[in-house]
């Protein structure tokens, strides 16, 4: 739902970018954290973010979590994971099976430029919120500066938080 947050506890990869853009397109807020964070840091950020959902790359990230993240509705995983501490694990492929064929139906046309679309952590619990208008302006500016036109159609702000 609009305004709900999803932690992206994964290394940079195509599925992560697809999910990040989908979250924003539906009016949600993507909250990426570094894939290599250990349990204390990862759980601090997950709990601080107030996220209802999480995506992990795979077993490495699950191994860096304790069993106390019961507030998460679902934990989506890109690679196979085996973890009996959580009964809310869902393969990423399950998300893809219900995507409408009509691409336009995937986007929420009520999103405006002031809606938050991305929360970036800068340090252990300092978060900066990026709204849709700033995200689009930033990506447009970087495309122009880097010459990313038709050959590079996606851009992520992962490493650009202040």
C-alpha positions as CSV (number, residue, x, y, z in Angstrom):
1,X,0.0,0.0,0.0
2,X,1.0,3.6,-0.5
3,X,3.5,4.7,2.1
4,X,4.4,1.2,3.3
5,X,8.1,0.5,3.6
6,X,10.2,-2.5,2.4
7,X,13.7,-3.2,3.5
8,X,16.0,-4.3,0.7
9,X,18.7,-6.3,2.5
10,X,20.6,-7.4,-0.6
11,X,23.6,-6.7,-2.7
12,X,23.1,-4.8,-5.9
13,X,21.5,-7.0,-8.5
14,X,18.9,-6.9,-11.2
15,X,16.1,-8.2,-9.0
16,X,16.8,-5.6,-6.4
17,X,16.5,-2.8,-8.9
18,X,13.3,-4.2,-10.3
19,X,11.8,-4.5,-6.8
20,X,13.0,-1.0,-5.8
21,X,11.4,0.5,-8.9
22,X,8.2,-1.5,-8.4
23,X,7.9,-0.4,-4.7
24,X,8.2,3.2,-5.8
25,X,5.7,2.7,-8.7
26,X,3.1,1.4,-6.3
27,X,3.6,4.3,-3.9
28,X,5.7,2.4,-1.4
29,X,9.0,3.4,0.2
30,X,12.1,1.4,-0.6
31,X,14.6,1.2,2.3
32,X,17.9,-0.4,1.1
33,X,20.5,-1.5,3.6
34,X,23.9,-3.0,2.8
35,X,23.9,-6.8,2.2
36,X,27.0,-7.4,4.4
37,X,25.6,-5.9,7.6
38,X,25.8,-8.3,10.6
39,X,22.9,-9.1,12.9
40,X,23.1,-6.2,15.3
41,X,23.3,-3.5,12.6
42,X,20.8,-5.1,10.2
43,X,18.2,-5.6,12.9
44,X,18.7,-2.1,14.3
45,X,18.0,-0.6,10.9
46,X,15.2,-3.0,10.1
47,X,13.4,-2.2,13.4
48,X,14.2,1.6,13.1
49,X,12.8,1.7,9.6
50,X,9.3,0.6,10.6
51,X,9.2,-1.6,7.5
52,X,6.4,-4.1,7.1
53,X,8.1,-6.1,4.4
54,X,11.7,-7.2,3.6
55,X,13.6,-8.7,0.6
56,X,16.9,-10.5,1.0
57,X,19.3,-11.8,-1.5
58,X,19.6,-15.2,0.0
59,X,21.0,-17.4,2.8
60,X,23.8,-15.0,3.7
61,X,21.4,-12.3,4.8
62,X,19.1,-14.8,6.6
63,X,22.1,-16.0,8.5
64,X,22.7,-12.4,9.7
65,X,19.3,-12.1,11.2
66,X,18.0,-13.3,14.6
67,X,14.6,-14.8,14.9
68,X,12.9,-11.7,16.4
69,X,11.6,-9.8,13.4
70,X,8.0,-10.8,13.8
71,X,6.7,-7.4,12.6
72,X,7.5,-8.3,9.0
73,X,4.5,-9.5,7.0
74,X,6.7,-11.3,4.5
75,X,10.4,-11.8,3.7
76,X,10.9,-12.2,0.0
77,X,14.1,-13.9,-1.2
78,X,15.8,-13.8,-4.5
79,X,17.9,-17.0,-4.0
80,X,16.9,-20.2,-2.3
81,X,16.9,-20.0,1.5
82,X,16.4,-22.5,4.3
83,X,15.3,-21.0,7.6
84,X,12.8,-22.5,9.9
85,X,12.7,-19.4,12.2
86,X,10.4,-17.6,9.9
87,X,7.1,-18.9,8.4
88,X,6.7,-15.8,6.2
89,X,9.4,-16.6,3.6
90,X,8.3,-16.1,0.0
91,X,10.3,-16.6,-3.2
92,X,10.7,-13.5,-5.3
93,X,9.3,-15.5,-8.2
94,X,5.9,-15.6,-6.4
95,X,5.7,-11.8,-6.6
96,X,6.1,-11.9,-10.4
97,X,3.4,-14.4,-11.2
98,X,0.5,-12.0,-10.6
99,X,1.9,-8.9,-12.5
100,X,-0.7,-7.6,-14.9
101,X,0.0,-8.0,-18.6
102,X,-1.0,-4.3,-19.1
103,X,2.0,-2.4,-17.9
104,X,0.1,0.8,-17.2
105,X,-2.0,-1.0,-14.5
106,X,1.2,-1.5,-12.5
107,X,1.6,2.2,-11.6
108,X,-0.4,4.3,-9.1
109,X,-1.3,7.5,-10.9
110,X,-2.2,9.2,-7.6
111,X,1.5,9.5,-6.6
112,X,2.6,13.1,-6.5
113,X,6.1,14.7,-6.3
114,X,5.9,15.2,-2.6
115,X,5.4,11.5,-1.8
116,X,8.3,9.7,-0.2
117,X,9.7,6.9,-2.4
118,X,13.1,6.1,-0.9
119,X,14.6,6.1,2.6
120,X,18.4,6.0,2.6
121,X,20.4,5.3,5.8
122,X,23.4,7.4,6.4
123,X,25.1,5.9,9.4
124,X,23.4,3.5,11.8
125,X,20.1,5.2,12.4
126,X,20.2,8.5,10.5
127,X,17.8,8.3,7.6
128,X,17.2,10.7,4.8
129,X,13.9,10.6,2.9
130,X,13.8,11.2,-0.8
131,X,10.6,12.2,-2.4
132,X,9.4,11.2,-5.9
133,X,10.1,14.6,-7.5
134,X,13.7,14.7,-6.1
135,X,14.3,11.1,-7.2
136,X,13.2,11.8,-10.7
137,X,15.1,15.0,-11.0
138,X,18.3,13.3,-9.6
139,X,18.0,10.4,-12.0
140,X,17.4,12.7,-14.9
141,X,20.4,14.8,-14.0
142,X,22.6,11.8,-13.7
143,X,21.4,10.4,-17.0
144,X,22.3,13.7,-18.6
145,X,25.7,14.0,-16.9
146,X,26.7,10.4,-17.5
147,X,25.3,10.2,-21.0
148,X,22.8,7.5,-20.0
149,X,20.1,7.8,-22.6
150,X,18.6,5.0,-24.5
151,X,21.4,2.5,-23.7
152,X,21.0,2.8,-19.9
153,X,17.4,3.2,-18.9
154,X,17.7,2.6,-15.1
155,X,19.5,4.4,-12.4
156,X,19.7,3.7,-8.6
157,X,20.6,6.1,-5.9
158,X,22.1,3.5,-3.6
159,X,25.5,5.1,-3.2
160,X,24.4,8.7,-3.4
161,X,22.9,9.3,0.0
162,X,24.6,12.2,1.8
